[in-house]
Tab-separated table of C-alpha atoms and ligand atoms in Angstrom:
chain	number	residue	atom	x	y	z
A	1	MET	CA	10.471	-32.704	-20.310
A	2	SER	CA	13.566	-31.671	-18.395
A	3	SER	CA	17.165	-31.976	-19.458
A	4	PRO	CA	19.281	-33.617	-16.699
A	5	GLN	CA	21.844	-30.823	-16.492
A	6	GLU	CA	19.272	-28.031	-16.196
A	7	ASP	CA	18.539	-26.352	-12.870
A	8	PHE	CA	14.793	-25.828	-12.469
A	9	ASN	CA	14.991	-24.017	-9.134
A	10	LEU	CA	13.204	-20.743	-9.900
A	11	HIS	CA	15.315	-18.648	-7.558
A	12	ASN	CA	18.486	-19.950	-9.212
A	13	ILE	CA	16.919	-19.088	-12.584
A	14	ALA	CA	16.162	-15.537	-11.385
A	15	LYS	CA	19.782	-15.303	-10.157
A	16	ALA	CA	21.191	-16.551	-13.471
A	17	GLN	CA	19.171	-13.889	-15.322
A	18	PHE	CA	20.315	-11.226	-12.841
A	19	ASP	CA	23.973	-12.287	-13.138
A	20	LYS	CA	23.781	-11.900	-16.923
A	21	ALA	CA	22.635	-8.284	-16.473
A	22	VAL	CA	25.086	-7.113	-13.784
A	23	PRO	CA	28.122	-6.834	-16.125
A	24	PHE	CA	26.102	-4.472	-18.330
A	25	THR	CA	25.220	-2.058	-15.539
A	26	THR	CA	27.184	1.160	-15.326
A	27	LYS	CA	29.005	0.503	-12.054
A	28	LEU	CA	30.036	-3.139	-12.261
A	29	GLU	CA	33.042	-2.799	-9.996
A	30	GLY	CA	31.766	-0.031	-7.705
A	31	TRP	CA	28.511	-1.584	-6.623
A	32	ARG	CA	29.124	-5.303	-6.361
A	33	GLY	CA	27.928	-5.294	-2.730
A	34	LEU	CA	24.843	-3.287	-3.660
A	35	ALA	CA	24.039	-5.773	-6.405
A	36	GLU	CA	24.035	-8.539	-3.793
A	37	TRP	CA	21.647	-6.499	-1.631
A	38	LEU	CA	19.372	-5.768	-4.578
A	39	PHE	CA	19.042	-9.448	-5.390
A	40	GLN	CA	18.340	-10.782	-1.898
A	41	PRO	CA	14.744	-10.586	-0.599
A	42	GLU	CA	14.183	-8.141	2.260
A	43	ARG	CA	11.736	-10.366	4.128
A	44	ILE	CA	10.470	-13.953	3.934
A	45	ILE	CA	7.373	-14.959	5.872
A	46	LYS	CA	6.259	-18.562	6.228
A	47	VAL	CA	2.905	-19.293	7.827
A	48	THR	CA	1.202	-22.521	8.865
A	49	LEU	CA	-2.550	-22.453	8.469
A	50	PRO	CA	-5.092	-24.796	10.079
A	51	VAL	CA	-8.163	-24.859	7.857
A	52	GLU	CA	-11.358	-26.796	8.470
A	53	MET	CA	-12.311	-28.626	5.293
A	54	ASP	CA	-15.925	-29.207	4.218
A	55	ASP	CA	-15.890	-32.701	5.778
A	56	GLY	CA	-14.718	-31.350	9.157
A	57	TYR	CA	-11.103	-32.510	8.785
A	58	VAL	CA	-8.544	-29.864	9.850
A	59	HIS	CA	-5.938	-29.618	7.126
A	60	THR	CA	-2.624	-27.865	7.752
A	61	PHE	CA	-1.527	-25.658	4.829
A	62	THR	CA	1.756	-23.808	4.346
A	63	GLY	CA	1.826	-20.272	2.958
A	64	PHE	CA	4.532	-17.748	2.094
A	65	ARG	CA	4.804	-14.023	1.488
A	66	VAL	CA	8.104	-12.610	0.279
A	67	LEU	CA	8.931	-8.903	0.134
A	68	HIS	CA	11.825	-8.559	-2.249
A	69	ASP	CA	12.787	-4.890	-2.478
A	70	THR	CA	11.251	-1.634	-1.272
A	71	SER	CA	13.759	0.848	-2.685
A	72	ARG	CA	11.098	2.351	-4.980
A	73	GLY	CA	7.985	1.837	-2.839
A	74	PRO	CA	5.869	-0.734	-0.972
A	75	GLY	CA	5.745	-4.361	-2.063
A	76	LYS	CA	3.368	-5.355	-4.849
A	77	GLY	CA	2.649	-8.784	-6.225
A	78	GLY	CA	0.097	-11.520	-6.569
A	79	PHE	CA	-0.479	-14.631	-4.539
A	80	ARG	CA	-1.276	-18.063	-5.868
A	81	PHE	CA	-2.759	-21.373	-4.893
A	82	HIS	CA	-0.669	-24.185	-6.344
A	83	PRO	CA	0.889	-27.480	-5.226
A	84	SER	CA	4.375	-26.251	-6.236
A	85	VAL	CA	4.345	-23.199	-3.934
A	86	ALA	CA	7.661	-23.154	-2.038
A	87	GLU	CA	10.014	-20.574	-0.592
A	88	ASP	CA	12.374	-20.425	-3.577
A	89	GLU	CA	9.496	-20.191	-6.052
A	90	VAL	CA	7.927	-17.281	-4.178
A	91	LYS	CA	11.338	-15.572	-3.761
A	92	ALA	CA	11.908	-15.720	-7.523
A	93	LEU	CA	8.430	-14.429	-8.338
A	94	ALA	CA	8.873	-11.551	-5.848
A	95	THR	CA	12.250	-10.692	-7.417
A	96	TRP	CA	10.730	-10.532	-10.901
A	97	MET	CA	7.997	-8.258	-9.515
A	98	THR	CA	10.669	-5.763	-8.422
A	99	TRP	CA	12.136	-5.618	-11.932
A	100	LYS	CA	8.645	-5.353	-13.491
A	101	CYS	CA	7.539	-2.456	-11.268
A	102	ALA	CA	10.798	-0.631	-12.005
A	103	LEU	CA	10.509	-1.237	-15.749
A	104	VAL	CA	6.970	0.147	-16.028
A	105	ASP	CA	7.911	2.847	-13.544
A	106	VAL	CA	5.211	2.331	-10.933
A	107	PRO	CA	6.142	3.281	-7.332
A	108	PHE	CA	6.282	-0.231	-5.938
A	109	GLY	CA	8.844	-2.860	-5.060
A	110	GLY	CA	8.397	-6.567	-5.624
A	111	ALA	CA	6.496	-9.039	-3.486
A	112	LYS	CA	4.724	-12.361	-3.995
A	113	GLY	CA	2.888	-14.964	-1.999
A	114	GLY	CA	1.191	-18.295	-2.170
A	115	VAL	CA	-0.406	-21.164	-0.335
A	116	ARG	CA	0.649	-24.706	-1.181
A	117	CYS	CA	-2.548	-26.552	-2.096
A	118	ASP	CA	-4.243	-28.184	-5.052
A	119	PRO	CA	-6.794	-25.561	-6.150
A	120	THR	CA	-8.454	-28.039	-8.501
A	121	THR	CA	-9.617	-30.259	-5.631
A	122	ILE	CA	-10.680	-27.711	-3.007
A	123	SER	CA	-14.179	-26.268	-2.858
A	124	TRP	CA	-15.152	-22.606	-3.134
A	125	ARG	CA	-15.823	-22.416	0.623
A	126	GLU	CA	-12.525	-24.125	1.474
A	127	LYS	CA	-10.759	-21.608	-0.769
A	128	ARG	CA	-12.425	-18.794	1.119
A	129	ARG	CA	-11.366	-20.192	4.497
A	130	ILE	CA	-7.765	-20.693	3.278
A	131	THR	CA	-7.677	-17.113	1.976
A	132	ARG	CA	-9.039	-15.639	5.196
A	133	ARG	CA	-6.661	-17.611	7.415
A	134	TYR	CA	-3.675	-16.773	5.182
A	135	ILE	CA	-4.439	-13.027	5.202
A	136	ALA	CA	-5.092	-13.023	8.954
A	137	ALA	CA	-1.779	-14.829	9.508
A	138	LEU	CA	0.067	-12.190	7.467
A	139	GLY	CA	-1.424	-9.515	9.755
A	140	ASP	CA	0.152	-6.085	9.315
A	141	ASN	CA	2.848	-7.427	7.042
A	142	ILE	CA	0.443	-6.496	4.267
A	143	GLY	CA	-1.240	-3.096	4.027
A	144	PRO	CA	-1.993	-0.269	1.577
A	145	HIS	CA	1.468	1.246	2.166
A	146	THR	CA	3.528	-1.839	3.012
A	147	ASP	CA	2.716	-4.766	0.723
A	148	ILE	CA	-0.280	-5.008	-1.603
A	149	PRO	CA	-1.383	-8.444	-2.927
A	150	ALA	CA	-3.138	-9.161	-6.262
A	151	PRO	CA	-4.356	-12.200	-8.250
A	152	ASP	CA	-2.080	-14.841	-9.753
A	153	LEU	CA	-2.385	-18.551	-10.589
A	154	TYR	CA	-5.746	-19.932	-9.404
A	155	THR	CA	-6.678	-16.732	-7.537
A	156	ASP	CA	-9.064	-14.161	-8.995
A	157	ALA	CA	-11.285	-11.148	-8.266
A	158	GLN	CA	-13.383	-13.246	-5.865
A	159	THR	CA	-10.274	-14.238	-3.907
A	160	MET	CA	-9.226	-10.568	-3.757
A	161	ALA	CA	-12.666	-9.645	-2.378
A	162	TRP	CA	-12.062	-12.110	0.484
A	163	VAL	CA	-8.611	-10.581	1.057
A	164	TYR	CA	-10.136	-7.116	1.308
A	165	ASP	CA	-12.926	-8.278	3.582
A	166	THR	CA	-10.566	-10.114	5.942
A	167	TYR	CA	-8.161	-7.185	6.188
A	168	SER	CA	-11.020	-4.720	6.624
A	169	MET	CA	-12.611	-6.764	9.411
A	170	LEU	CA	-9.274	-6.625	11.227
A	171	HIS	CA	-8.802	-2.882	10.519
A	172	PRO	CA	-12.288	-1.367	10.968
A	173	GLY	CA	-13.085	2.294	10.518
A	174	LYS	CA	-10.719	3.023	7.615
A	175	ASN	CA	-10.748	3.038	3.840
A	176	ASN	CA	-8.877	-0.241	3.322
A	177	LEU	CA	-9.609	-0.715	-0.381
A	178	ALA	CA	-5.986	-0.101	-1.399
A	179	VAL	CA	-4.772	-3.149	0.567
A	180	VAL	CA	-5.342	-5.416	-2.436
A	181	THR	CA	-5.853	-4.980	-6.188
A	182	GLY	CA	-7.633	-7.056	-8.789
A	183	LYS	CA	-10.863	-6.729	-6.797
A	184	PRO	CA	-14.350	-6.987	-8.359
A	185	LEU	CA	-15.630	-3.769	-9.954
A	186	ASP	CA	-18.337	-3.539	-7.258
A	187	LEU	CA	-15.696	-3.524	-4.554
A	188	GLY	CA	-13.208	-0.870	-5.655
A	189	GLY	CA	-11.788	-2.823	-8.589
A	190	SER	CA	-10.599	-0.983	-11.678
A	191	GLU	CA	-12.014	-1.033	-15.169
A	192	GLY	CA	-9.660	-3.031	-17.373
A	193	ARG	CA	-7.908	-4.940	-14.553
A	194	GLU	CA	-9.184	-8.411	-15.417
A	195	ALA	CA	-7.792	-8.421	-18.936
A	196	ALA	CA	-4.898	-6.055	-18.128
A	197	THR	CA	-2.052	-8.570	-18.344
A	198	ALA	CA	-3.181	-9.795	-21.765
A	199	SER	CA	-3.945	-6.234	-22.943
A	200	GLY	CA	-0.462	-5.132	-21.910
A	201	LEU	CA	1.118	-8.103	-23.685
A	202	LEU	CA	-0.706	-7.280	-26.896
A	203	LEU	CA	0.306	-3.593	-26.625
A	204	VAL	CA	3.980	-4.594	-26.254
A	205	ILE	CA	3.807	-6.805	-29.343
A	206	GLU	CA	1.915	-4.221	-31.414
A	207	HIS	CA	4.437	-1.550	-30.471
A	208	MET	CA	7.442	-3.769	-31.197
A	209	ILE	CA	5.983	-4.631	-34.586
A	210	ALA	CA	5.272	-0.930	-35.294
A	211	VAL	CA	8.902	0.041	-34.620
A	212	GLY	CA	10.252	-2.920	-36.628
A	213	ALA	CA	11.651	-4.742	-33.592
A	214	LEU	CA	10.039	-8.120	-34.302
A	215	PRO	CA	11.097	-9.206	-37.762
A	216	PRO	CA	9.752	-11.082	-39.662
A	217	LEU	CA	6.397	-9.827	-38.290
A	218	ASN	CA	5.160	-6.577	-39.814
A	219	GLY	CA	1.557	-6.671	-38.588
A	220	LEU	CA	-0.765	-9.003	-36.703
A	221	SER	CA	-3.158	-9.717	-39.554
A	222	GLY	CA	-2.910	-13.432	-40.377
A	223	VAL	CA	-0.124	-14.058	-37.848
A	224	THR	CA	-0.558	-17.507	-36.317
A	225	VAL	CA	-0.534	-17.722	-32.514
A	226	ALA	CA	-0.239	-20.671	-30.100
A	227	ILE	CA	-1.027	-20.160	-26.419
A	228	GLN	CA	-0.188	-22.397	-23.470
A	229	GLY	CA	-2.712	-21.808	-20.658
A	230	PHE	CA	-6.298	-20.683	-21.102
A	231	GLY	CA	-6.897	-18.945	-17.777
A	232	ASN	CA	-6.851	-15.223	-17.086
A	233	VAL	CA	-3.759	-14.415	-19.148
A	234	GLY	CA	-4.044	-17.078	-21.873
A	235	GLY	CA	-7.819	-16.793	-22.324
A	236	HIS	CA	-7.785	-13.009	-22.716
A	237	CYS	CA	-4.702	-13.231	-24.973
A	238	ALA	CA	-6.582	-15.596	-27.296
A	239	ARG	CA	-9.531	-13.212	-27.517
A	240	LEU	CA	-7.411	-10.074	-27.965
A	241	PHE	CA	-5.058	-11.575	-30.581
A	242	HIS	CA	-8.085	-12.896	-32.470
A	243	ASN	CA	-9.737	-9.431	-32.363
A	244	ALA	CA	-6.477	-7.895	-33.606
A	245	GLY	CA	-6.604	-10.051	-36.757
A	246	ALA	CA	-4.235	-12.841	-35.693
A	247	VAL	CA	-5.172	-16.511	-36.160
A	248	VAL	CA	-5.137	-18.495	-32.911
A	249	VAL	CA	-4.190	-21.989	-34.099
A	250	ALA	CA	-3.477	-23.803	-30.821
A	251	VAL	CA	-4.277	-23.451	-27.129
A	252	SER	CA	-3.893	-25.703	-24.118
A	253	ASP	CA	-4.698	-25.997	-20.445
A	254	ARG	CA	-3.459	-28.397	-17.772
A	255	HIS	CA	-5.432	-31.282	-19.327
A	256	GLY	CA	-4.106	-30.963	-22.892
A	257	GLY	CA	-4.522	-28.857	-25.989
A	258	VAL	CA	-6.316	-28.355	-29.305
A	259	TYR	CA	-4.965	-27.392	-32.721
A	260	ASP	CA	-6.595	-26.160	-35.909
A	261	PRO	CA	-4.320	-24.743	-38.642
A	262	ASN	CA	-7.242	-22.695	-39.975
A	263	GLY	CA	-7.797	-20.992	-36.640
A	264	LEU	CA	-9.886	-21.781	-33.565
A	265	ASP	CA	-13.220	-20.111	-32.919
A	266	VAL	CA	-12.093	-18.463	-29.692
A	267	THR	CA	-15.588	-17.479	-28.504
A	268	ARG	CA	-16.970	-21.002	-28.987
A	269	LEU	CA	-13.854	-22.421	-27.345
A	270	GLY	CA	-14.542	-20.236	-24.272
A	271	ALA	CA	-18.083	-21.626	-24.117
A	272	HIS	CA	-16.727	-25.195	-24.466
A	273	LEU	CA	-14.348	-24.539	-21.544
A	274	ALA	CA	-17.185	-23.136	-19.398
A	275	GLU	CA	-19.292	-26.202	-20.180
A	276	THR	CA	-16.702	-28.988	-19.850
A	277	GLY	CA	-13.990	-27.470	-17.618
A	278	SER	CA	-11.292	-27.853	-20.281
A	279	VAL	CA	-10.351	-26.863	-23.827
A	280	VAL	CA	-9.687	-30.496	-24.802
A	281	HIS	CA	-12.068	-32.283	-27.182
A	282	PHE	CA	-13.215	-28.980	-28.697
A	283	PRO	CA	-15.120	-30.250	-31.752
A	284	GLY	CA	-13.403	-30.091	-35.126
A	285	THR	CA	-9.865	-29.800	-33.760
A	286	GLU	CA	-6.804	-31.998	-33.482
A	287	SER	CA	-5.918	-33.003	-29.892
A	288	LEU	CA	-2.525	-32.129	-28.418
A	289	ALA	CA	-0.850	-33.658	-25.363
A	290	VAL	CA	0.065	-31.317	-22.485
A	291	GLY	CA	3.213	-29.495	-23.605
A	292	GLU	CA	2.723	-30.151	-27.339
A	293	VAL	CA	1.173	-26.718	-27.838
A	294	LEU	CA	4.639	-25.230	-27.353
A	295	GLU	CA	5.879	-27.037	-30.438
A	296	ALA	CA	2.885	-26.276	-32.669
A	297	PRO	CA	3.579	-24.558	-36.011
A	298	CYS	CA	2.978	-20.836	-35.428
A	299	ASP	CA	4.558	-17.398	-35.780
A	300	LEU	CA	4.030	-16.321	-32.211
A	301	LEU	CA	4.067	-18.502	-29.096
A	302	VAL	CA	2.600	-17.259	-25.794
A	303	PRO	CA	3.451	-19.433	-22.783
A	304	ALA	CA	0.765	-18.282	-20.307
A	305	ALA	CA	0.484	-21.147	-17.816
A	306	ILE	CA	3.279	-21.938	-15.355
A	307	GLU	CA	7.079	-21.773	-14.981
A	308	THR	CA	9.891	-23.688	-16.713
A	309	GLN	CA	7.871	-24.937	-19.666
A	310	ILE	CA	10.351	-24.060	-22.442
A	311	THR	CA	13.495	-25.987	-21.585
A	312	ALA	CA	16.761	-27.026	-23.208
A	313	GLU	CA	14.963	-30.257	-24.111
A	314	ASN	CA	12.071	-28.809	-26.147
A	315	ALA	CA	13.577	-25.455	-27.231
A	316	PRO	CA	15.138	-27.007	-30.361
A	317	ARG	CA	11.626	-28.005	-31.510
A	318	ILE	CA	9.925	-24.624	-30.992
A	319	GLN	CA	8.645	-23.467	-34.389
A	320	ALA	CA	7.606	-19.907	-33.527
A	321	ALA	CA	9.620	-16.882	-34.670
A	322	VAL	CA	8.724	-15.005	-31.471
A	323	VAL	CA	8.060	-16.196	-27.922
A	324	VAL	CA	6.114	-13.747	-25.736
A	325	GLU	CA	6.138	-14.655	-22.066
A	326	GLY	CA	2.672	-14.237	-20.535
A	327	ALA	CA	3.592	-16.545	-17.636
A	328	ASN	CA	6.332	-15.761	-15.142
A	329	GLY	CA	9.556	-17.663	-15.721
A	330	PRO	CA	8.305	-19.993	-18.487
A	331	THR	CA	11.735	-20.216	-20.186
A	332	THR	CA	14.819	-21.733	-18.556
A	333	PRO	CA	18.252	-20.102	-19.050
A	334	GLY	CA	19.320	-23.135	-21.130
A	335	ALA	CA	16.321	-22.693	-23.432
A	336	ASP	CA	17.015	-18.950	-23.639
A	337	GLU	CA	20.437	-19.669	-25.121
A	338	ILE	CA	19.074	-22.183	-27.616
A	339	LEU	CA	16.315	-19.811	-28.747
A	340	ARG	CA	18.817	-16.941	-29.057
A	341	ASP	CA	21.158	-19.084	-31.165
A	342	ARG	CA	18.207	-20.133	-33.353
A	343	GLY	CA	17.290	-16.483	-33.967
A	344	ILE	CA	13.991	-16.749	-32.073
A	345	THR	CA	13.156	-13.517	-30.229
A	346	VAL	CA	11.992	-13.908	-26.632
A	347	VAL	CA	9.972	-10.978	-25.289
A	348	PRO	CA	10.635	-11.443	-21.562
A	349	ASP	CA	8.038	-11.808	-18.799
A	350	ILE	CA	9.307	-8.775	-16.892
A	351	LEU	CA	8.209	-6.654	-19.855
A	352	ALA	CA	5.475	-8.692	-21.577
A	353	ASN	CA	3.242	-9.504	-18.600
A	354	THR	CA	3.450	-6.199	-16.699
A	355	GLY	CA	0.020	-4.925	-17.821
A	356	GLY	CA	-1.511	-6.507	-14.707
A	357	VAL	CA	0.664	-4.623	-12.259
A	358	VAL	CA	0.218	-1.384	-14.212
A	359	VAL	CA	-3.577	-1.511	-13.912
A	360	SER	CA	-3.191	-2.719	-10.311
A	361	TYR	CA	-1.281	0.510	-9.714
A	362	PHE	CA	-4.146	2.463	-11.322
A	363	GLU	CA	-6.599	0.627	-9.054
A	364	TRP	CA	-4.496	1.493	-5.975
A	365	VAL	CA	-4.383	5.190	-6.985
A	366	GLN	CA	-8.169	5.216	-7.555
A	367	ASN	CA	-8.766	3.536	-4.167
A	368	LEU	CA	-6.557	6.001	-2.296
A	369	ALA	CA	-8.356	8.907	-3.984
A	370	ASN	CA	-11.837	7.338	-3.604
A	371	LYS	CA	-12.381	7.708	-7.341
A	372	SER	CA	-13.034	5.447	-10.295
A	373	TRP	CA	-11.693	6.106	-13.753
A	374	PRO	CA	-13.537	5.281	-17.003
A	375	ALA	CA	-12.335	2.280	-19.015
A	376	ALA	CA	-11.069	4.512	-21.834
A	377	GLU	CA	-8.827	6.429	-19.431
A	378	VAL	CA	-7.404	3.202	-17.983
A	379	GLY	CA	-6.784	1.911	-21.528
A	380	ARG	CA	-5.049	5.126	-22.604
A	381	LEU	CA	-2.762	5.201	-19.566
A	382	LEU	CA	-1.967	1.482	-19.903
A	383	GLU	CA	-0.978	1.987	-23.527
A	384	GLU	CA	1.287	4.874	-22.555
A	385	LYS	CA	3.014	2.805	-19.845
A	386	MET	CA	3.464	-0.293	-22.027
A	387	ARG	CA	4.869	1.664	-24.967
A	388	CYS	CA	7.208	3.574	-22.739
A	389	ALA	CA	8.527	0.412	-21.039
A	390	THR	CA	8.976	-1.283	-24.429
A	391	ASP	CA	10.921	1.718	-25.743
A	392	VAL	CA	13.125	1.669	-22.638
A	393	VAL	CA	13.982	-2.011	-23.164
A	394	LEU	CA	14.655	-1.564	-26.885
A	395	ALA	CA	16.794	1.541	-26.302
A	396	THR	CA	18.690	-0.178	-23.492
A	397	ARG	CA	19.478	-3.143	-25.717
A	398	ALA	CA	20.577	-0.872	-28.564
A	399	GLY	CA	22.894	0.968	-26.139
A	400	LEU	CA	24.339	-2.272	-24.781
A	401	LEU	CA	24.968	-3.611	-28.287
A	402	ASP	CA	26.665	-0.322	-29.264
A	403	GLY	CA	29.004	-0.505	-26.295
A	404	PHE	CA	29.384	-4.295	-26.378
A	405	ALA	CA	33.136	-4.256	-27.054
A	406	ARG	CA	33.668	-1.977	-24.050
A	407	TYR	CA	31.558	-4.185	-21.756
A	408	GLN	CA	33.419	-7.273	-22.977
A	409	GLU	CA	36.772	-5.665	-22.275
A	410	ALA	CA	35.708	-4.687	-18.740
A	411	TRP	CA	34.371	-8.204	-18.176
A	412	THR	CA	37.502	-9.972	-19.405
A	413	ALA	CA	39.676	-7.707	-17.239
A	414	VAL	CA	38.009	-8.997	-14.044
A	415	ARG	CA	36.895	-12.476	-15.168
A	416	GLU	CA	39.678	-13.668	-17.416
A	417	ASN	CA	39.007	-17.356	-16.659
A	418	ASP	CA	35.240	-17.148	-17.220
A	419	PRO	CA	33.472	-17.685	-20.560
A	420	PRO	CA	33.139	-14.486	-22.634
A	421	LEU	CA	30.197	-12.196	-22.067
A	422	PRO	CA	27.236	-13.238	-24.255
A	423	PRO	CA	25.552	-10.526	-26.342
A	424	PRO	CA	22.600	-8.968	-24.478
A	425	THR	CA	19.121	-10.334	-25.177
A	426	LEU	CA	15.889	-8.425	-24.585
A	427	ARG	CA	15.693	-10.193	-21.200
A	428	THR	CA	19.133	-8.951	-20.203
A	429	ALA	CA	18.324	-5.440	-21.440
A	430	ALA	CA	15.065	-5.415	-19.450
A	431	HIS	CA	16.946	-6.504	-16.331
A	432	VAL	CA	19.612	-3.837	-16.865
A	433	ALA	CA	17.022	-1.063	-17.253
A	434	ALA	CA	15.132	-2.219	-14.137
A	435	LEU	CA	18.272	-2.722	-12.068
A	436	GLU	CA	19.585	0.721	-12.905
A	437	ARG	CA	16.323	2.267	-11.681
A	438	CYS	CA	16.498	0.326	-8.402
A	439	ARG	CA	20.195	1.177	-7.984
A	440	ARG	CA	19.564	4.884	-8.531
A	441	ALA	CA	16.680	4.861	-6.008
A	442	THR	CA	18.795	3.005	-3.441
A	443	GLU	CA	21.792	5.287	-3.945
A	444	SER	CA	19.705	8.469	-3.713
A	445	ARG	CA	18.146	7.284	-0.469
A	446	GLY	CA	21.501	6.184	0.931
A	447	ILE	CA	22.016	3.020	2.926
A	448	TRP	CA	20.315	3.235	6.314
A	449	PRO	CA	21.554	4.448	8.758
B	1	LIG	P1	-5.026	-18.960	-14.213
B	1	LIG	O1	-5.107	-19.768	-12.996
B	1	LIG	O2	-6.136	-18.033	-14.538
B	1	LIG	O3	-4.804	-19.906	-15.509
B	1	LIG	C1	-3.780	-20.846	-15.563
B	1	LIG	C2	-3.941	-21.667	-16.831
B	1	LIG	O4	-2.780	-22.501	-16.985
B	1	LIG	C3	-5.142	-22.601	-16.823
B	1	LIG	O5	-5.700	-22.687	-18.116
B	1	LIG	C4	-4.539	-23.939	-16.408
B	1	LIG	O6	-5.307	-25.066	-16.842
B	1	LIG	C5	-3.216	-23.857	-17.152
B	1	LIG	N1	-2.193	-24.756	-16.595
B	1	LIG	C6	-1.938	-25.000	-15.295
B	1	LIG	N2	-0.965	-25.909	-15.180
B	1	LIG	C7	-0.606	-26.253	-16.449
B	1	LIG	C8	0.331	-27.148	-17.012
B	1	LIG	N3	1.102	-27.913	-16.203
B	1	LIG	N4	0.432	-27.230	-18.356
B	1	LIG	C9	-0.349	-26.471	-19.161
B	1	LIG	N5	-1.269	-25.603	-18.693
B	1	LIG	C10	-1.393	-25.506	-17.360
B	1	LIG	O7	-3.631	-18.170	-14.084
B	1	LIG	P2	-3.213	-16.789	-14.773
B	1	LIG	O8	-3.567	-15.686	-13.842
B	1	LIG	O9	-3.672	-16.765	-16.188
B	1	LIG	O10	-1.630	-16.928	-14.717
B	1	LIG	C11	-0.896	-17.642	-15.707
B	1	LIG	C12	0.556	-17.226	-15.649
B	1	LIG	O11	0.638	-15.805	-15.862
B	1	LIG	C13	1.253	-17.478	-14.314
B	1	LIG	O12	2.619	-17.735	-14.566
B	1	LIG	C14	1.136	-16.138	-13.611
B	1	LIG	O13	2.150	-15.969	-12.618
B	1	LIG	C15	1.341	-15.202	-14.782
B	1	LIG	N6	0.828	-13.843	-14.585
B	1	LIG	C16	-0.473	-13.623	-14.233
B	1	LIG	C17	-0.917	-12.310	-14.087
B	1	LIG	C18	-2.348	-11.989	-13.758
B	1	LIG	O14	-2.708	-10.792	-13.738
B	1	LIG	N7	-3.220	-12.959	-13.524
B	1	LIG	C19	-0.024	-11.240	-14.244
B	1	LIG	C20	1.286	-11.514	-14.633
B	1	LIG	C21	1.697	-12.822	-14.791
């Protein structure tokens, strides 16, 4: 799938995206050093975890928690169970969390964590022991006002309940609910959190269509959608796009995919997944190999599985008019350029998948106030946040395009031997808007001491 010259290191990808944005920030020359500080993570924790497996064998796992930036508030970000978990991956994911929190204007910085393991082969009880040992090992490096975890790949509300319980056992006598978000409703979770990432993604797309920012789409009725990943983000996206009048023609999971040009019955597909453990072999559909879903004929493509799936190798074959990033980092910088040159709009992860952190913020506020808000209130506030963030990105890009000649001139003056500045994409605009917010917060606080 990869192209030999492409760099798939996620932290290098995050840096390449950041570097594209820096020349478009207002103080290119004045704050070079500050830009370096804003990119580097503040803290990297690596833990080694002995965990007794069901057969009595003691397996040693490696876990990470990275706190990227706290200029706007405590760290916030999910943790995952996946074989690819590594320091650079977690650093990149924490960095993107900083930009996301800034973009949707919630008072958090970025953080992320993970334990390297194969979640498809470990039992429920083993998962619980890994979670408990990981959270205990992190100790007071997480907390309601320091760093607040949430679900991500192969972690869910149940995992978050174990996080809360572990932390609470170690910190008795306090209201500890705000230490983690994405919890079950019975344990301080928020209405709307489970589907929040997909709900937010749909709200971004609906708003962009409404303001004419996603030509050729002028509504969702009859729009064909292909989705890679059928977990929390992908599964809810399929249901919500279907309910909004779109036609979900292809979906996939880690085993493979299914395609039906007339549209998949999303509810029956969910039942098939629950019964068989996969979407593959859903009756009446054409089978797709893993990865083929990305190239399926459709108007709108939602990568909602893992990183670096749309690459310089397969980007030329993408048929969608719009790519909406449900996953974090699904598109490589090489693919970004190809899609841009082909006129395919990419709605970037740091805008499109922020619904989860927005409702996590609502959950945190409810927990601190010992209150619970009705679903309608959560939905209304989410819509407000997603629309506002989308408007900020669109306005930022319009401003950058207006002043493009000026930015180019400033760039050429200091980088005369470098390639010319490329025109800003939505990803670059989203980074610029987020970076400016972090810069302003850092500058108002002043550099300690
Ligand atoms: P999940 O574990 O619920 O689902 C993951 C899905 O991806 C599953 O269907 C799995 O089979 C599929 N998958 C795994 N490896 C694959 C592969 N190699 N090829 C194709 N499909 C594969 O995870 P999720 O919470 O839905 O997260 C998906 C993505 O969305 C991740 O990038 C995550 O970081 C991002 N994200 C999640 C949230 C959230 O609230 N859960 C928020 C923002 C971003």
